[in-house]
Coordinates of N, CA and C in Angstrom, one line a residue:
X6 N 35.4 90.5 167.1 CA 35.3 91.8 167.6 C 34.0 92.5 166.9
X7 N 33.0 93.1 167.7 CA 31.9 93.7 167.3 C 32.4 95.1 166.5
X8 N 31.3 95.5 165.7 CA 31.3 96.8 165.2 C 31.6 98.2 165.9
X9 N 31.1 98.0 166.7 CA 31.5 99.1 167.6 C 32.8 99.5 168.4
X10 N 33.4 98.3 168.5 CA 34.8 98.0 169.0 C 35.6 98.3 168.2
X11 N 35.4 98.0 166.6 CA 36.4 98.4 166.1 C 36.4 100.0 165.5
X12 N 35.1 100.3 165.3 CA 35.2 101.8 165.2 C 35.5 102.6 166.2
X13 N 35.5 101.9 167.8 CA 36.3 103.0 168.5 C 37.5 102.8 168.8
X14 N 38.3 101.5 168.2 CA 40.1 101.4 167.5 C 39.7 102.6 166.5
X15 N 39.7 102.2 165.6 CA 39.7 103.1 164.6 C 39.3 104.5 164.7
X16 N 38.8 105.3 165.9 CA 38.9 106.7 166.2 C 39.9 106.8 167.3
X17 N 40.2 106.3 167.8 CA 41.1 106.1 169.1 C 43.0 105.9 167.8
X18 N 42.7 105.3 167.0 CA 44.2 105.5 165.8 C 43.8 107.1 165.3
X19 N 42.8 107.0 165.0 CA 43.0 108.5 164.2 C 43.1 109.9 165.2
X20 N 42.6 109.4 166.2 CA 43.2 110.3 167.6 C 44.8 110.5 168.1
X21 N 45.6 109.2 167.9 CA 46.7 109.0 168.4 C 47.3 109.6 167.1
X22 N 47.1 109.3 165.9 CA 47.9 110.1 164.8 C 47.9 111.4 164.6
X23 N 46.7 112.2 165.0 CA 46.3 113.5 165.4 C 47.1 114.1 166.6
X24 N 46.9 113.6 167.4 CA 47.9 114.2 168.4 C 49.1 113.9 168.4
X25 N 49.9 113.1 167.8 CA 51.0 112.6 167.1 C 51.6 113.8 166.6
X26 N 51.1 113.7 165.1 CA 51.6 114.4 164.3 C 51.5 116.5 165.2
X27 N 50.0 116.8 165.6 CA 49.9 118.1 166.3 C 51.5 118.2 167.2
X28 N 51.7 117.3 167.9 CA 53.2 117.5 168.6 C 54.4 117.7 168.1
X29 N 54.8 116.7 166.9 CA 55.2 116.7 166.4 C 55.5 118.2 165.5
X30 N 54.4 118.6 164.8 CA 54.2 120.0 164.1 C 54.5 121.8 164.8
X31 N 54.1 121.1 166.1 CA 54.3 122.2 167.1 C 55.3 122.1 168.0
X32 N 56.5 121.5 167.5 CA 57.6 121.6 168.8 C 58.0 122.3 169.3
X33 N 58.2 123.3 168.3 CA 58.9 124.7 169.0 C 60.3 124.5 167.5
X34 N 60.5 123.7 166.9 CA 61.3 123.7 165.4 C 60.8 125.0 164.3
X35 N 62.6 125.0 163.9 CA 62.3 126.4 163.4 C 62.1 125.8 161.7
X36 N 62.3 124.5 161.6 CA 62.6 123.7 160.3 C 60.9 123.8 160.0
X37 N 61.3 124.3 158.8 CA 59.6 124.0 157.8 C 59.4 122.8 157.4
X38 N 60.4 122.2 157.4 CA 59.7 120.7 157.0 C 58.8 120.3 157.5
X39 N 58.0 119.9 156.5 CA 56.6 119.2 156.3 C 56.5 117.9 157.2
X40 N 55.9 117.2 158.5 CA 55.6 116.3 158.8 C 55.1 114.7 158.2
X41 N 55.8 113.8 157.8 CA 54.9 113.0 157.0 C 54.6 111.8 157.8
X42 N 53.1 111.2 157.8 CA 52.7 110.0 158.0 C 52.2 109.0 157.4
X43 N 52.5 107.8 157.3 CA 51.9 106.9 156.9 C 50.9 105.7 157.0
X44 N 49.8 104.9 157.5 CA 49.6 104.4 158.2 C 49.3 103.0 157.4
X45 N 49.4 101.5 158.4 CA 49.5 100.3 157.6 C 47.7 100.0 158.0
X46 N 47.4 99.7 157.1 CA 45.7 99.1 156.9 C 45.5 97.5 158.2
X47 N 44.5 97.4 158.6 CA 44.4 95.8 158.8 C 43.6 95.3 157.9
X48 N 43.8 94.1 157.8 CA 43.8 92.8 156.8 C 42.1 91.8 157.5
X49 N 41.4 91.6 156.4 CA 41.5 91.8 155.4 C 40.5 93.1 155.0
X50 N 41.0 94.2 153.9 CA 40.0 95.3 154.3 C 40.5 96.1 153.5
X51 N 39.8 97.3 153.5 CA 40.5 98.6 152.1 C 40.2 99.6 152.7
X52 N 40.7 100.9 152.4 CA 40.5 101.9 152.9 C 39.1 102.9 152.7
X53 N 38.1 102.1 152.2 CA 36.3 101.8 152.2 C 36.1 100.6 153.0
X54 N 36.1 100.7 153.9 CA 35.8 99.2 154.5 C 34.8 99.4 155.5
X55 N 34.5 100.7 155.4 CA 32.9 100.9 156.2 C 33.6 100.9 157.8
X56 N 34.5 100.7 158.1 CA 34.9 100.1 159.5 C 36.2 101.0 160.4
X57 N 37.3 100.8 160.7 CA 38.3 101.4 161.1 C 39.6 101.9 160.6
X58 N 39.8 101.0 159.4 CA 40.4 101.5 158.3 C 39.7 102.8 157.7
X59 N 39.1 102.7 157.1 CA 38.2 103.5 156.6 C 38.1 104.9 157.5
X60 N 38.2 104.8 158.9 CA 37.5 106.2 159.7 C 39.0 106.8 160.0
X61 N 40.6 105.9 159.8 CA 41.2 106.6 160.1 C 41.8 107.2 159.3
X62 N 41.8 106.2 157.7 CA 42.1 106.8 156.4 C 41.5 108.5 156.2
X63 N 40.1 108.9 156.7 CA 39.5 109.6 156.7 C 40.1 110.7 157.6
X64 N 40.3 110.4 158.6 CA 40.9 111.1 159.7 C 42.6 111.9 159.1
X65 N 42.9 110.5 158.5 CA 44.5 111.0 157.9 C 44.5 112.4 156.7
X66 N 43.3 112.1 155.9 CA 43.5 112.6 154.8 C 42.6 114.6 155.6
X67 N 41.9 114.5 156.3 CA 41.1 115.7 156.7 C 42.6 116.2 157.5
X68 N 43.3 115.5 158.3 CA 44.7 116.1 158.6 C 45.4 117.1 157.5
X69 N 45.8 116.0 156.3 CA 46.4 116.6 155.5 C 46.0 117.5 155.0
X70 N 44.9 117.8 154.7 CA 44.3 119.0 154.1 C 44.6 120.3 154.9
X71 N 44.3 119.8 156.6 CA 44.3 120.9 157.4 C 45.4 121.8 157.5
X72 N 46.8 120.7 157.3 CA 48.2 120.8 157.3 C 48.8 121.2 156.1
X73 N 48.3 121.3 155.3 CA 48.8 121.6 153.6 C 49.6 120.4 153.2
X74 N 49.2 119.2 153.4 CA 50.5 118.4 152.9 C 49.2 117.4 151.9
X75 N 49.7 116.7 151.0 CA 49.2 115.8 150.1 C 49.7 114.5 150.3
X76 N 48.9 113.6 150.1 CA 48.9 111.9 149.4 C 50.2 112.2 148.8
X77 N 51.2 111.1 149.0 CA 52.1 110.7 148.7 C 53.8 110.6 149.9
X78 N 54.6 110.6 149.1 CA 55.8 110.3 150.4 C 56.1 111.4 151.4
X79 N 56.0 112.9 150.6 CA 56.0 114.0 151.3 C 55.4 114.4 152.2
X80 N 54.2 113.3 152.5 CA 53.0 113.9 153.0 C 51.9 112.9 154.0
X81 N 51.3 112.2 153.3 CA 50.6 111.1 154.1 C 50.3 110.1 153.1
X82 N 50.3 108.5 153.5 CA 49.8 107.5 152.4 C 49.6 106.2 153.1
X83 N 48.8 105.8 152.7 CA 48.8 104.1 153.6 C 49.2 102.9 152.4
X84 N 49.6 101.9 153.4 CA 50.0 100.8 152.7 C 48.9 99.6 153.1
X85 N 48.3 99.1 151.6 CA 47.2 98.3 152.4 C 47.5 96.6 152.3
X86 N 47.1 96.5 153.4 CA 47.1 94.6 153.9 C 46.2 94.2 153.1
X87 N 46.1 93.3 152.5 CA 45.8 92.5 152.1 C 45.1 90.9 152.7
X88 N 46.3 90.8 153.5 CA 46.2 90.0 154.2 C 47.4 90.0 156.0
X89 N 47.1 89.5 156.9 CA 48.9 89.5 158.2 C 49.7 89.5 157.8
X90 N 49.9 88.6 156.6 CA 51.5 88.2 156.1 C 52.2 89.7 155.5
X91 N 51.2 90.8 155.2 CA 52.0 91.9 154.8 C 52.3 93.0 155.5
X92 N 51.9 92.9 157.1 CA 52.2 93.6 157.8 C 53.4 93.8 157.7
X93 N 54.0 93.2 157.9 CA 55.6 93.6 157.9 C 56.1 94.3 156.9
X94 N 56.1 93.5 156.0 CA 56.8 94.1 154.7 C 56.0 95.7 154.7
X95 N 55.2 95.6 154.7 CA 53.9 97.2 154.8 C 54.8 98.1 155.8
X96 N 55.1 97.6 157.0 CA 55.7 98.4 157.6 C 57.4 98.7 157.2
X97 N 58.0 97.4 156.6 CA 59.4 98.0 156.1 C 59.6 99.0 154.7
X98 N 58.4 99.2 154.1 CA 58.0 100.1 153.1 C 58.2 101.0 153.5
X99 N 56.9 101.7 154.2 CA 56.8 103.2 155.2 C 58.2 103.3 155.8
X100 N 58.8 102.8 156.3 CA 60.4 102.9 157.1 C 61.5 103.3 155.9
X101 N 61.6 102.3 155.1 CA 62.3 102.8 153.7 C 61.8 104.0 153.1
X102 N 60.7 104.5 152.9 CA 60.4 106.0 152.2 C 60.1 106.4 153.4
X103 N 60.8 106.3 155.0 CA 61.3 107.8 155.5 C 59.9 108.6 155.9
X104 N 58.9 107.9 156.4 CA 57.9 108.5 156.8 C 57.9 109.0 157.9
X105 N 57.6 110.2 158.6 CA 57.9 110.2 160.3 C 57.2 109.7 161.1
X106 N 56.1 109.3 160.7 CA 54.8 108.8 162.1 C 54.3 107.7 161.0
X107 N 54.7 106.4 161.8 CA 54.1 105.5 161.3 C 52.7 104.5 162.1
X108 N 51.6 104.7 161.7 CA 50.5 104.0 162.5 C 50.2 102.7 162.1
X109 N 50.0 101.4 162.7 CA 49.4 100.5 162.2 C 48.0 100.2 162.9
X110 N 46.6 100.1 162.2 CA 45.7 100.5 162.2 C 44.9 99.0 162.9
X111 N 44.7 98.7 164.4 CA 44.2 97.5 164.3 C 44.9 96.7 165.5
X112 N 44.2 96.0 166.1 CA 44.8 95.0 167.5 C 45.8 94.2 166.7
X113 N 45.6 93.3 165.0 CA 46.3 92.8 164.4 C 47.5 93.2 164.2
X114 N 47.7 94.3 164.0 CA 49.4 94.4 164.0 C 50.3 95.0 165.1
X115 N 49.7 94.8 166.4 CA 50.5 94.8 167.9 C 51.5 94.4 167.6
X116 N 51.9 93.2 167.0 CA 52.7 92.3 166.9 C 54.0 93.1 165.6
X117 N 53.6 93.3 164.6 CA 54.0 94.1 163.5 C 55.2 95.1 164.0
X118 N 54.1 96.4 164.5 CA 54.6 97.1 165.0 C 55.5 97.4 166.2
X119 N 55.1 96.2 167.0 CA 56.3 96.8 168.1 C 57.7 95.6 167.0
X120 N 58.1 94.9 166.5 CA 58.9 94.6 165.6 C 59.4 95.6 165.0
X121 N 58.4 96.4 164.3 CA 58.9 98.0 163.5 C 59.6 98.8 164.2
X122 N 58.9 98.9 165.6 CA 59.4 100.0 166.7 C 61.1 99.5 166.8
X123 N 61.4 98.0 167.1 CA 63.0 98.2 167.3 C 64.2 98.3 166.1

């Protein structure tokens, strides 16, 4: 996959998390609770990776500022791959701490995620 392909995954996830969470935030709920997201990294890569991790980590965190919520379980956090083999487990993490919008970041975890989805 060329460079350019994957930075427009990687604006196209931070698009779908954005309008995600915006729907989500504006239902028409009278509950103050705080919206939280989490999003799983693809493998192999960090949340500097110059690439689509990186633009949507960026995207997540300019959210949270905009939203008043912070890094952490209350708010927004990613779990980073390492490698495929941690998709899963990455994603039964974010599910166990109860996150509301969970993204996985990457053609690589199609697979992952619709697993997570049932």
């Amino acid at each position: 996959m060329n460079r350019s392909t994957k930075i427009a995954v990687g604006v196209a996830a931070v698009v779908v998390v954005a309008g995600g969470v915006y729907f989500a935030t504006n239902s028409g709920s009278s509950s103050d609770k705080k919206f939280t997201v989490a999003m799983i990294t693809d493998a192999p890569g960090n949340i500097d990776d110059h690439s689509f991790n990186q633009s949507a980590w960026e995207g997540l965190q300019a959210w949270g500022k905009e939203n008043g919520v912070k890094k952490g379980v209350d708010g927004y956090n990613y779990f980073l791959s390492k490698t495929k083999a941690d998709f899963t487990n990455n994603f039964n993490q974010a599910i166990a701490a109860k996150f509301d919008y969970i993204a996985g970041i990457g053609f690589d975890l199609q697979e992952a995620t619709q697993k997570a989805a049932k």
